[in-house]
């Protein structure tokens, strides 16, 4: 299987203050594209050829193939991340995710604060995720560099990229500003569809 860089599911200019068109040009057009290209080179003509993305990442994790693992996991994470945002998104969640947040975090405000703190305090590069575990509870997970909930048999619901490349063009070193603005664009419909 040849992996492909997905098109962004929105117009690049519609995330005022959060990510500029230039930010997307670099993050999607350069960084994400490089992960896809590196992954395709690393799965060519070997036992990874033909595997689905998740299967390739799981096998690479097991075998310690860091090139397939890092680039494959980053391809998954970025593809998922683009779907977590939309123009005119944000606000309070609705549907099933609203009920689960209330049940497992007490309130949306509390969840937002815990998720933001996890993302802001993650040391170095990585990802903060909201995921559904096998017991049906939702939880916040943090990954350094690459890594994803599916490796621990949890379903990804929402993520934010806190690698420096995610925010440096638009926010320089101010990671917390980038995280605060994320809440204005969260695609809760997409989150609900993952449940
Ligand atoms: Mn990134």
PDB file of N, CA and C in Angstrom, residues 42-43 46-49 51 55-69 151:
ATOM      1  N   UNK A  42      10.070   3.670   3.729  1.00  0.00           N
ATOM      2  CA  UNK A  42      10.421   2.666   4.751  1.00  0.00           C
ATOM      3  C   UNK A  42       9.603   1.380   4.653  1.00  0.00           C
ATOM      4  N   UNK A  43       8.480   1.400   3.956  1.00  0.00           N
ATOM      5  CA  UNK A  43       7.658   0.168   3.848  1.00  0.00           C
ATOM      6  C   UNK A  43       7.763  -0.455   2.452  1.00  0.00           C
ATOM      7  N   UNK A  46       9.222  -4.735   1.732  1.00  0.00           N
ATOM      8  CA  UNK A  46       9.574  -5.486   2.943  1.00  0.00           C
ATOM      9  C   UNK A  46       8.301  -6.023   3.590  1.00  0.00           C
ATOM     10  N   UNK A  47       8.420  -6.546   4.818  1.00  0.00           N
ATOM     11  CA  UNK A  47       7.249  -7.170   5.439  1.00  0.00           C
ATOM     12  C   UNK A  47       6.168  -6.160   5.847  1.00  0.00           C
ATOM     13  N   UNK A  48       6.433  -4.877   5.651  1.00  0.00           N
ATOM     14  CA  UNK A  48       5.415  -3.849   5.948  1.00  0.00           C
ATOM     15  C   UNK A  48       4.572  -3.508   4.720  1.00  0.00           C
ATOM     16  N   UNK A  49       5.053  -3.928   3.542  1.00  0.00           N
ATOM     17  CA  UNK A  49       4.341  -3.602   2.305  1.00  0.00           C
ATOM     18  C   UNK A  49       2.944  -4.196   2.354  1.00  0.00           C
ATOM     19  N   UNK A  51       0.480  -3.555   4.358  1.00  0.00           N
ATOM     20  CA  UNK A  51      -0.251  -3.472   5.631  1.00  0.00           C
ATOM     21  C   UNK A  51      -1.014  -2.145   5.705  1.00  0.00           C
ATOM     22  N   UNK A  55      -1.848  -1.334  11.226  1.00  0.00           N
ATOM     23  CA  UNK A  55      -1.114  -2.597  11.350  1.00  0.00           C
ATOM     24  C   UNK A  55       0.388  -2.380  11.187  1.00  0.00           C
ATOM     25  N   UNK A  56       0.764  -1.509  10.269  1.00  0.00           N
ATOM     26  CA  UNK A  56       2.190  -1.230  10.061  1.00  0.00           C
ATOM     27  C   UNK A  56       2.783  -0.590  11.324  1.00  0.00           C
ATOM     28  N   UNK A  57       2.060   0.351  11.928  1.00  0.00           N
ATOM     29  CA  UNK A  57       2.564   1.029  13.124  1.00  0.00           C
ATOM     30  C   UNK A  57       2.653   0.055  14.300  1.00  0.00           C
ATOM     31  N   UNK A  58       1.636  -0.816  14.435  1.00  0.00           N
ATOM     32  CA  UNK A  58       1.653  -1.807  15.528  1.00  0.00           C
ATOM     33  C   UNK A  58       2.829  -2.772  15.371  1.00  0.00           C
ATOM     34  N   UNK A  59       3.053  -3.246  14.149  1.00  0.00           N
ATOM     35  CA  UNK A  59       4.160  -4.177  13.905  1.00  0.00           C
ATOM     36  C   UNK A  59       5.505  -3.489  14.149  1.00  0.00           C
ATOM     37  N   UNK A  60       5.616  -2.257  13.684  1.00  0.00           N
ATOM     38  CA  UNK A  60       6.867  -1.504  13.868  1.00  0.00           C
ATOM     39  C   UNK A  60       7.140  -1.277  15.361  1.00  0.00           C
ATOM     40  N   UNK A  61       6.085  -1.041  16.123  1.00  0.00           N
ATOM     41  CA  UNK A  61       6.208  -0.842  17.565  1.00  0.00           C
ATOM     42  C   UNK A  61       6.738  -2.116  18.212  1.00  0.00           C
ATOM     43  N   UNK A  62       6.186  -3.245  17.780  1.00  0.00           N
ATOM     44  CA  UNK A  62       6.589  -4.553  18.310  1.00  0.00           C
ATOM     45  C   UNK A  62       8.029  -4.895  17.927  1.00  0.00           C
ATOM     46  N   UNK A  63       8.375  -4.612  16.678  1.00  0.00           N
ATOM     47  CA  UNK A  63       9.705  -5.002  16.166  1.00  0.00           C
ATOM     48  C   UNK A  63      10.785  -3.963  16.453  1.00  0.00           C
ATOM     49  N   UNK A  64      10.373  -2.791  16.938  1.00  0.00           N
ATOM     50  CA  UNK A  64      11.351  -1.733  17.182  1.00  0.00           C
ATOM     51  C   UNK A  64      11.849  -1.061  15.915  1.00  0.00           C
ATOM     52  N   UNK A  65      11.034  -1.093  14.853  1.00  0.00           N
ATOM     53  CA  UNK A  65      11.417  -0.382  13.621  1.00  0.00           C
ATOM     54  C   UNK A  65      11.004   1.084  13.785  1.00  0.00           C
ATOM     55  N   UNK A  66      11.921   1.897  14.256  1.00  0.00           N
ATOM     56  CA  UNK A  66      11.581   3.278  14.616  1.00  0.00           C
ATOM     57  C   UNK A  66      11.248   4.155  13.409  1.00  0.00           C
ATOM     58  N   UNK A  67      11.784   3.837  12.254  1.00  0.00           N
ATOM     59  CA  UNK A  67      11.468   4.653  11.071  1.00  0.00           C
ATOM     60  C   UNK A  67      10.008   4.472  10.669  1.00  0.00           C
ATOM     61  N   UNK A  68       9.571   3.215  10.599  1.00  0.00           N
ATOM     62  CA  UNK A  68       8.164   2.960  10.262  1.00  0.00           C
ATOM     63  C   UNK A  68       7.267   3.453  11.399  1.00  0.00           C
ATOM     64  N   UNK A  69       7.687   3.188  12.632  1.00  0.00           N
ATOM     65  CA  UNK A  69       6.858   3.599  13.772  1.00  0.00           C
ATOM     66  C   UNK A  69       6.688   5.119  13.819  1.00  0.00           C
ATOM     67  N   UNK A 151      -2.395   2.073  19.904  1.00  0.00           N
ATOM     68  CA  UNK A 151      -1.336   1.151  20.330  1.00  0.00           C
ATOM     69  C   UNK A 151      -1.647   0.540  21.698  1.00  0.00           C
TER      70      UNK A 151
END
